[in-house]
Amino acid sequence: LDGSDASLEKGRERAVRVVRAFEAEFGARPEAALFSGPGRTEIGGNHTDHQHGCVLAAAIQLDVVAVVSFRTDRKLRLQSEGYPMDTIDLSRLEAQPSEQGTSAALIRGIAAKLAQNGVQPSGFDAYTTSAVLTGSGLSSSAAFEILLGTIFNEHDNDGAMTPVALAQAGQYAENIYYGKQSGLMDQTACASGGVVYGDFQDTASPKVTAHAVDFARYGYAIFITDTKGSHADLTDD
């Protein structure tokens, strides 16, 4: 959202639509929460995070939105708009080879990483919709990972995890459970918000600095063109 009345109204309409979709899928609930995970773009240093280099990156206005209602058991059901439902038993957090390359792997991997850090992730029902195009280079997977990490962190950990810790949990899920050797730039930008400078010489403790930049003030804007292409089949490369 850019703060304009038209943008705020569009956001409100989207939120109402997702709430209604959740109710249609799972039924009305006395309590539910709305979460968001933004996509990202790199401004400079694309893929240098893989070589422990430095990057400039930024979260973008396109995001993944989730309506979440928590459960008292350890079952998790997540319905992403347009995809089959994922059903996860959080009492089993070891990697499942059959889930590699799927959103279920990311869900289980995020939960497993939080459990390693002493957090017991709760089950929940969720309906998500995404404006971050899959395979577009805007980090739809990282946005999804940070969304999941934020849900667990806020409900089960009093929001104690830092953006970098959330980013590392997302990278862990993607590397170990999903099977893609991503760097840390994508998740860091999505988790931090705004424009950030990242120095990944030490990936266990990267240096991440926020920068307040108004692109319009300098006559710049980031334009995203939907070329209908996808990098989803480039994982092996």
PDB file of C-alpha atoms in Angstrom:
ATOM      1  CA  LEU A   1       0.000   0.000   0.000  1.00  0.00           C
ATOM      2  CA  ASP A   2       1.235   3.513  -0.775  1.00  0.00           C
ATOM      3  CA  GLY A   3      -0.951   5.335   1.769  1.00  0.00           C
ATOM      4  CA  SER A   4      -3.375   6.827  -0.748  1.00  0.00           C
ATOM      5  CA  ASP A   5      -7.116   6.511  -0.187  1.00  0.00           C
ATOM      6  CA  ALA A   6      -7.459   4.360  -3.319  1.00  0.00           C
ATOM      7  CA  SER A   7      -4.649   2.057  -2.214  1.00  0.00           C
ATOM      8  CA  LEU A   8      -6.062   1.687   1.298  1.00  0.00           C
ATOM      9  CA  GLU A   9      -9.501   0.881  -0.079  1.00  0.00           C
ATOM     10  CA  LYS A  10      -8.016  -1.712  -2.424  1.00  0.00           C
ATOM     11  CA  GLY A  11      -6.184  -3.259   0.524  1.00  0.00           C
ATOM     12  CA  ARG A  12      -9.350  -3.335   2.599  1.00  0.00           C
ATOM     13  CA  GLU A  13     -11.284  -5.036  -0.187  1.00  0.00           C
ATOM     14  CA  ARG A  14      -8.538  -7.639  -0.536  1.00  0.00           C
ATOM     15  CA  ALA A  15      -8.539  -8.337   3.198  1.00  0.00           C
ATOM     16  CA  VAL A  16     -12.322  -8.767   3.239  1.00  0.00           C
ATOM     17  CA  ARG A  17     -12.126 -11.121   0.249  1.00  0.00           C
ATOM     18  CA  VAL A  18      -9.501 -13.290   1.945  1.00  0.00           C
ATOM     19  CA  VAL A  19     -11.496 -13.429   5.195  1.00  0.00           C
ATOM     20  CA  ARG A  20     -14.561 -14.575   3.259  1.00  0.00           C
ATOM     21  CA  ALA A  21     -12.487 -17.174   1.404  1.00  0.00           C
ATOM     22  CA  PHE A  22     -11.189 -18.452   4.754  1.00  0.00           C
ATOM     23  CA  GLU A  23     -14.730 -18.759   6.105  1.00  0.00           C
ATOM     24  CA  ALA A  24     -15.851 -20.590   2.970  1.00  0.00           C
ATOM     25  CA  GLU A  25     -12.983 -23.076   3.399  1.00  0.00           C
ATOM     26  CA  PHE A  26     -12.869 -23.531   7.164  1.00  0.00           C
ATOM     27  CA  GLY A  27     -16.082 -22.015   8.511  1.00  0.00           C
ATOM     28  CA  ALA A  28     -16.560 -18.923  10.665  1.00  0.00           C
ATOM     29  CA  ARG A  29     -14.258 -18.590  13.685  1.00  0.00           C
ATOM     30  CA  PRO A  30     -14.615 -16.434  16.801  1.00  0.00           C
ATOM     31  CA  GLU A  31     -11.011 -15.244  16.432  1.00  0.00           C
ATOM     32  CA  ALA A  32      -8.649 -14.892  13.491  1.00  0.00           C
ATOM     33  CA  ALA A  33      -5.635 -12.778  12.570  1.00  0.00           C
ATOM     34  CA  LEU A  34      -4.374 -11.235   9.353  1.00  0.00           C
ATOM     35  CA  PHE A  35      -0.669 -11.575   8.444  1.00  0.00           C
ATOM     36  CA  SER A  36       1.404 -10.352   5.497  1.00  0.00           C
ATOM     37  CA  GLY A  37       4.784 -11.259   3.994  1.00  0.00           C
ATOM     38  CA  PRO A  38       6.214  -8.973   1.272  1.00  0.00           C
ATOM     39  CA  GLY A  39       8.143  -9.964  -1.802  1.00  0.00           C
ATOM     40  CA  ARG A  40      11.503  -8.317  -2.565  1.00  0.00           C
ATOM     41  CA  THR A  41      13.686  -6.957  -5.311  1.00  0.00           C
ATOM     42  CA  GLU A  42      17.450  -6.505  -5.388  1.00  0.00           C
ATOM     43  CA  ILE A  43      18.770  -3.046  -6.163  1.00  0.00           C
ATOM     44  CA  GLY A  44      22.421  -4.052  -6.412  1.00  0.00           C
ATOM     45  CA  GLY A  45      24.462  -7.179  -5.842  1.00  0.00           C
ATOM     46  CA  ASN A  46      22.195  -9.862  -7.278  1.00  0.00           C
ATOM     47  CA  HIS A  47      23.326 -13.293  -6.022  1.00  0.00           C
ATOM     48  CA  THR A  48      26.501 -11.957  -4.406  1.00  0.00           C
ATOM     49  CA  ASP A  49      25.055 -13.179  -1.105  1.00  0.00           C
ATOM     50  CA  HIS A  50      25.934 -16.685  -2.342  1.00  0.00           C
ATOM     51  CA  GLN A  51      29.605 -15.636  -2.332  1.00  0.00           C
ATOM     52  CA  HIS A  52      29.421 -13.916   1.076  1.00  0.00           C
ATOM     53  CA  GLY A  53      29.214 -10.514  -0.619  1.00  0.00           C
ATOM     54  CA  CYS A  54      27.209  -7.337  -0.134  1.00  0.00           C
ATOM     55  CA  VAL A  55      23.780  -6.420  -1.501  1.00  0.00           C
ATOM     56  CA  LEU A  56      21.225  -3.662  -1.580  1.00  0.00           C
ATOM     57  CA  ALA A  57      17.679  -5.034  -1.584  1.00  0.00           C
ATOM     58  CA  ALA A  58      14.176  -3.885  -0.767  1.00  0.00           C
ATOM     59  CA  ALA A  59      10.824  -5.286   0.227  1.00  0.00           C
ATOM     60  CA  ILE A  60       8.066  -4.403  -2.239  1.00  0.00           C
ATOM     61  CA  GLN A  61       4.358  -3.650  -1.993  1.00  0.00           C
ATOM     62  CA  LEU A  62       3.376  -6.998  -3.532  1.00  0.00           C
ATOM     63  CA  ASP A  63       2.821  -9.492  -0.718  1.00  0.00           C
ATOM     64  CA  VAL A  64       1.333 -12.757   0.487  1.00  0.00           C
ATOM     65  CA  VAL A  65      -1.635 -12.290   2.837  1.00  0.00           C
ATOM     66  CA  ALA A  66      -2.925 -14.925   5.248  1.00  0.00           C
ATOM     67  CA  VAL A  67      -5.983 -15.190   7.461  1.00  0.00           C
ATOM     68  CA  VAL A  68      -5.078 -17.454  10.386  1.00  0.00           C
ATOM     69  CA  SER A  69      -7.085 -19.119  13.139  1.00  0.00           C
ATOM     70  CA  PHE A  70      -5.039 -21.060  15.687  1.00  0.00           C
ATOM     71  CA  ARG A  71      -5.846 -24.572  16.837  1.00  0.00           C
ATOM     72  CA  THR A  72      -5.418 -26.338  20.171  1.00  0.00           C
ATOM     73  CA  ASP A  73      -3.819 -29.417  18.570  1.00  0.00           C
ATOM     74  CA  ARG A  74      -0.627 -29.568  16.499  1.00  0.00           C
ATOM     75  CA  LYS A  75      -2.348 -29.909  13.144  1.00  0.00           C
ATOM     76  CA  LEU A  76      -1.799 -27.265  10.482  1.00  0.00           C
ATOM     77  CA  ARG A  77      -3.976 -26.794   7.418  1.00  0.00           C
ATOM     78  CA  LEU A  78      -3.000 -24.158   4.869  1.00  0.00           C
ATOM     79  CA  GLN A  79      -5.018 -23.398   1.759  1.00  0.00           C
ATOM     80  CA  SER A  80      -3.146 -21.249  -0.744  1.00  0.00           C
ATOM     81  CA  GLU A  81      -5.504 -19.770  -3.309  1.00  0.00           C
ATOM     82  CA  GLY A  82      -5.373 -21.832  -6.499  1.00  0.00           C
ATOM     83  CA  TYR A  83      -3.369 -24.716  -5.004  1.00  0.00           C
ATOM     84  CA  PRO A  84      -4.150 -27.970  -3.166  1.00  0.00           C
ATOM     85  CA  MET A  85      -4.399 -27.717   0.611  1.00  0.00           C
ATOM     86  CA  ASP A  86      -1.327 -28.535   2.703  1.00  0.00           C
ATOM     87  CA  THR A  87      -1.984 -30.555   5.863  1.00  0.00           C
ATOM     88  CA  ILE A  88       0.938 -30.880   8.285  1.00  0.00           C
ATOM     89  CA  ASP A  89       1.247 -32.750  11.585  1.00  0.00           C
ATOM     90  CA  LEU A  90       3.607 -30.569  13.631  1.00  0.00           C
ATOM     91  CA  SER A  91       4.373 -33.431  15.994  1.00  0.00           C
ATOM     92  CA  ARG A  92       6.600 -34.752  13.159  1.00  0.00           C
ATOM     93  CA  LEU A  93       9.150 -32.102  12.226  1.00  0.00           C
ATOM     94  CA  GLU A  94      11.844 -34.180  10.536  1.00  0.00           C
ATOM     95  CA  ALA A  95      12.299 -33.608   6.800  1.00  0.00           C
ATOM     96  CA  GLN A  96      10.060 -35.712   4.567  1.00  0.00           C
ATOM     97  CA  PRO A  97      11.728 -36.678   1.242  1.00  0.00           C
ATOM     98  CA  SER A  98       8.314 -36.908  -0.434  1.00  0.00           C
ATOM     99  CA  GLU A  99       7.670 -33.209   0.330  1.00  0.00           C
ATOM    100  CA  GLN A 100      10.862 -31.881  -1.276  1.00  0.00           C
ATOM    101  CA  GLY A 101      10.100 -29.051  -3.671  1.00  0.00           C
ATOM    102  CA  THR A 102       6.665 -28.353  -2.164  1.00  0.00           C
ATOM    103  CA  SER A 103       5.170 -25.711   0.103  1.00  0.00           C
ATOM    104  CA  ALA A 104       4.609 -28.428   2.719  1.00  0.00           C
ATOM    105  CA  ALA A 105       8.403 -28.748   2.998  1.00  0.00           C
ATOM    106  CA  LEU A 106       8.715 -25.024   3.706  1.00  0.00           C
ATOM    107  CA  ILE A 107       5.997 -25.164   6.369  1.00  0.00           C
ATOM    108  CA  ARG A 108       7.561 -28.142   8.134  1.00  0.00           C
ATOM    109  CA  GLY A 109      11.071 -26.699   7.804  1.00  0.00           C
ATOM    110  CA  ILE A 110      10.123 -23.340   9.330  1.00  0.00           C
ATOM    111  CA  ALA A 111       8.372 -25.096  12.227  1.00  0.00           C
ATOM    112  CA  ALA A 112      11.392 -27.372  12.735  1.00  0.00           C
ATOM    113  CA  LYS A 113      13.832 -24.454  12.880  1.00  0.00           C
ATOM    114  CA  LEU A 114      11.720 -22.646  15.467  1.00  0.00           C
ATOM    115  CA  ALA A 115      11.485 -25.856  17.500  1.00  0.00           C
ATOM    116  CA  GLN A 116      15.295 -26.085  17.436  1.00  0.00           C
ATOM    117  CA  ASN A 117      15.331 -22.600  18.963  1.00  0.00           C
ATOM    118  CA  GLY A 118      13.060 -23.674  21.811  1.00  0.00           C
ATOM    119  CA  VAL A 119       9.746 -22.544  20.332  1.00  0.00           C
ATOM    120  CA  GLN A 120       6.849 -25.003  20.124  1.00  0.00           C
ATOM    121  CA  PRO A 121       4.934 -24.075  16.969  1.00  0.00           C
ATOM    122  CA  SER A 122       1.152 -24.178  17.250  1.00  0.00           C
ATOM    123  CA  GLY A 123      -1.210 -25.650  14.721  1.00  0.00           C
ATOM    124  CA  PHE A 124      -3.507 -23.364  12.770  1.00  0.00           C
ATOM    125  CA  ASP A 125      -5.856 -23.112   9.825  1.00  0.00           C
ATOM    126  CA  ALA A 126      -4.906 -20.525   7.218  1.00  0.00           C
ATOM    127  CA  TYR A 127      -6.028 -19.240   3.844  1.00  0.00           C
ATOM    128  CA  THR A 128      -3.467 -17.324   1.785  1.00  0.00           C
ATOM    129  CA  THR A 129      -3.507 -15.317  -1.401  1.00  0.00           C
ATOM    130  CA  SER A 130      -0.421 -13.939  -3.111  1.00  0.00           C
ATOM    131  CA  ALA A 131       0.305 -10.925  -5.286  1.00  0.00           C
ATOM    132  CA  VAL A 132       3.944 -12.083  -5.594  1.00  0.00           C
ATOM    133  CA  LEU A 133       4.037 -13.929  -8.901  1.00  0.00           C
ATOM    134  CA  THR A 134       5.575 -17.406  -8.638  1.00  0.00           C
ATOM    135  CA  GLY A 135       8.883 -17.732 -10.498  1.00  0.00           C
ATOM    136  CA  SER A 136       9.030 -14.004 -11.199  1.00  0.00           C
ATOM    137  CA  GLY A 137      12.268 -13.263  -9.348  1.00  0.00           C
ATOM    138  CA  LEU A 138      10.399 -11.378  -6.603  1.00  0.00           C
ATOM    139  CA  SER A 139      10.992 -14.104  -4.010  1.00  0.00           C
ATOM    140  CA  SER A 140       7.525 -15.589  -3.674  1.00  0.00           C
ATOM    141  CA  SER A 141       9.034 -18.478  -1.700  1.00  0.00           C
ATOM    142  CA  ALA A 142      10.894 -16.160   0.698  1.00  0.00           C
ATOM    143  CA  ALA A 143       7.732 -14.085   1.186  1.00  0.00           C
ATOM    144  CA  PHE A 144       5.863 -17.293   2.052  1.00  0.00           C
ATOM    145  CA  GLU A 145       8.639 -18.394   4.425  1.00  0.00           C
ATOM    146  CA  ILE A 146       8.712 -15.057   6.256  1.00  0.00           C
ATOM    147  CA  LEU A 147       4.912 -15.067   6.459  1.00  0.00           C
ATOM    148  CA  LEU A 148       4.997 -18.498   8.138  1.00  0.00           C
ATOM    149  CA  GLY A 149       7.849 -17.551  10.440  1.00  0.00           C
ATOM    150  CA  THR A 150       6.024 -14.396  11.496  1.00  0.00           C
ATOM    151  CA  ILE A 151       2.839 -16.335  12.282  1.00  0.00           C
ATOM    152  CA  PHE A 152       4.701 -18.775  14.536  1.00  0.00           C
ATOM    153  CA  ASN A 153       6.901 -16.049  16.031  1.00  0.00           C
ATOM    154  CA  GLU A 154       4.027 -13.749  16.970  1.00  0.00           C
ATOM    155  CA  HIS A 155       1.750 -16.445  18.384  1.00  0.00           C
ATOM    156  CA  ASP A 156       4.230 -18.802  20.026  1.00  0.00           C
ATOM    157  CA  ASN A 157       7.259 -16.631  20.764  1.00  0.00           C
ATOM    158  CA  ASP A 158       5.901 -13.174  21.699  1.00  0.00           C
ATOM    159  CA  GLY A 159       7.530 -11.799  18.542  1.00  0.00           C
ATOM    160  CA  ALA A 160      11.012 -12.283  20.030  1.00  0.00           C
ATOM    161  CA  MET A 161      12.808 -13.411  16.845  1.00  0.00           C
ATOM    162  CA  THR A 162      14.709 -10.719  14.973  1.00  0.00           C
ATOM    163  CA  PRO A 163      14.261 -10.194  11.215  1.00  0.00           C
ATOM    164  CA  VAL A 164      17.651 -11.860  10.627  1.00  0.00           C
ATOM    165  CA  ALA A 165      16.626 -14.898  12.716  1.00  0.00           C
ATOM    166  CA  LEU A 166      13.382 -15.166  10.740  1.00  0.00           C
ATOM    167  CA  ALA A 167      15.388 -14.924   7.512  1.00  0.00           C
ATOM    168  CA  GLN A 168      17.726 -17.689   8.653  1.00  0.00           C
ATOM    169  CA  ALA A 169      14.757 -19.905   9.515  1.00  0.00           C
ATOM    170  CA  GLY A 170      13.394 -19.353   6.009  1.00  0.00           C
ATOM    171  CA  GLN A 171      16.743 -20.154   4.413  1.00  0.00           C
ATOM    172  CA  TYR A 172      17.048 -23.303   6.547  1.00  0.00           C
ATOM    173  CA  ALA A 173      13.632 -24.513   5.381  1.00  0.00           C
ATOM    174  CA  GLU A 174      14.466 -23.770   1.748  1.00  0.00           C
ATOM    175  CA  ASN A 175      17.949 -25.338   1.850  1.00  0.00           C
ATOM    176  CA  ILE A 176      17.311 -28.429   3.983  1.00  0.00           C
ATOM    177  CA  TYR A 177      13.622 -29.247   3.529  1.00  0.00           C
ATOM    178  CA  TYR A 178      12.675 -27.780   0.133  1.00  0.00           C
ATOM    179  CA  GLY A 179      15.997 -28.640  -1.531  1.00  0.00           C
ATOM    180  CA  LYS A 180      16.993 -25.280  -3.016  1.00  0.00           C
ATOM    181  CA  GLN A 181      20.344 -23.749  -2.108  1.00  0.00           C
ATOM    182  CA  SER A 182      19.244 -20.139  -1.807  1.00  0.00           C
ATOM    183  CA  GLY A 183      21.380 -17.429  -0.255  1.00  0.00           C
ATOM    184  CA  LEU A 184      20.151 -15.195   2.542  1.00  0.00           C
ATOM    185  CA  MET A 185      19.366 -11.988   0.658  1.00  0.00           C
ATOM    186  CA  ASP A 186      15.789 -12.856  -0.290  1.00  0.00           C
ATOM    187  CA  GLN A 187      14.593 -13.767   3.191  1.00  0.00           C
ATOM    188  CA  THR A 188      16.505 -10.885   4.821  1.00  0.00           C
ATOM    189  CA  ALA A 189      14.884  -8.276   2.581  1.00  0.00           C
ATOM    190  CA  CYS A 190      11.405  -9.762   3.051  1.00  0.00           C
ATOM    191  CA  ALA A 191      11.817  -9.963   6.837  1.00  0.00           C
ATOM    192  CA  SER A 192      13.386  -6.532   7.288  1.00  0.00           C
ATOM    193  CA  GLY A 193      11.068  -4.420   5.147  1.00  0.00           C
ATOM    194  CA  GLY A 194      12.070  -1.209   3.391  1.00  0.00           C
ATOM    195  CA  VAL A 195      15.509  -0.835   1.809  1.00  0.00           C
ATOM    196  CA  VAL A 196      18.391  -2.725   3.420  1.00  0.00           C
ATOM    197  CA  TYR A 197      22.123  -3.113   2.963  1.00  0.00           C
ATOM    198  CA  GLY A 198      23.355  -6.599   3.753  1.00  0.00           C
ATOM    199  CA  ASP A 199      26.925  -7.796   4.287  1.00  0.00           C
ATOM    200  CA  PHE A 200      26.940 -11.617   4.201  1.00  0.00           C
ATOM    201  CA  GLN A 201      30.632 -12.257   4.905  1.00  0.00           C
ATOM    202  CA  ASP A 202      29.455 -14.058   8.066  1.00  0.00           C
ATOM    203  CA  THR A 203      26.176 -15.767   7.177  1.00  0.00           C
ATOM    204  CA  ALA A 204      25.698 -16.859  10.789  1.00  0.00           C
ATOM    205  CA  SER A 205      25.682 -13.213  11.843  1.00  0.00           C
ATOM    206  CA  PRO A 206      25.181 -10.993   8.784  1.00  0.00           C
ATOM    207  CA  LYS A 207      25.346  -7.216   9.050  1.00  0.00           C
ATOM    208  CA  VAL A 208      22.018  -5.758   7.962  1.00  0.00           C
ATOM    209  CA  THR A 209      21.418  -2.005   7.919  1.00  0.00           C
ATOM    210  CA  ALA A 210      18.126  -0.286   7.093  1.00  0.00           C
ATOM    211  CA  HIS A 211      18.105   2.742   4.813  1.00  0.00           C
ATOM    212  CA  ALA A 212      15.264   5.249   4.531  1.00  0.00           C
ATOM    213  CA  VAL A 213      15.139   6.099   0.832  1.00  0.00           C
ATOM    214  CA  ASP A 214      12.346   7.937  -0.992  1.00  0.00           C
ATOM    215  CA  PHE A 215      12.899   6.921  -4.610  1.00  0.00           C
ATOM    216  CA  ALA A 216      10.363   9.449  -5.889  1.00  0.00           C
ATOM    217  CA  ARG A 217      12.378  12.287  -4.369  1.00  0.00           C
ATOM    218  CA  TYR A 218      15.231  11.424  -6.718  1.00  0.00           C
ATOM    219  CA  GLY A 219      13.020  10.767  -9.704  1.00  0.00           C
ATOM    220  CA  TYR A 220      13.281   6.981  -9.524  1.00  0.00           C
ATOM    221  CA  ALA A 221      10.730   4.185  -9.348  1.00  0.00           C
ATOM    222  CA  ILE A 222      10.995   0.413  -9.546  1.00  0.00           C
ATOM    223  CA  PHE A 223       8.967  -1.023 -12.403  1.00  0.00           C
ATOM    224  CA  ILE A 224       8.098  -4.707 -12.486  1.00  0.00           C
ATOM    225  CA  THR A 225       7.194  -6.197 -15.872  1.00  0.00           C
ATOM    226  CA  ASP A 226       5.337  -9.494 -16.088  1.00  0.00           C
ATOM    227  CA  THR A 227       7.134 -11.214 -18.966  1.00  0.00           C
ATOM    228  CA  LYS A 228       5.210 -14.485 -18.359  1.00  0.00           C
ATOM    229  CA  GLY A 229       8.615 -16.142 -17.859  1.00  0.00           C
ATOM    230  CA  SER A 230       9.671 -18.166 -14.855  1.00  0.00           C
ATOM    231  CA  HIS A 231      12.931 -19.139 -13.179  1.00  0.00           C
ATOM    232  CA  ALA A 232      11.276 -22.003 -11.321  1.00  0.00           C
ATOM    233  CA  ASP A 233      13.102 -24.591 -13.470  1.00  0.00           C
ATOM    234  CA  LEU A 234      16.557 -23.101 -12.800  1.00  0.00           C
ATOM    235  CA  THR A 235      17.051 -24.590  -9.336  1.00  0.00           C
ATOM    236  CA  ASP A 236      19.583 -27.199 -10.500  1.00  0.00           C
ATOM    237  CA  ASP A 237      21.557 -24.524 -12.367  1.00  0.00           C
TER     238      ASP A 237
END
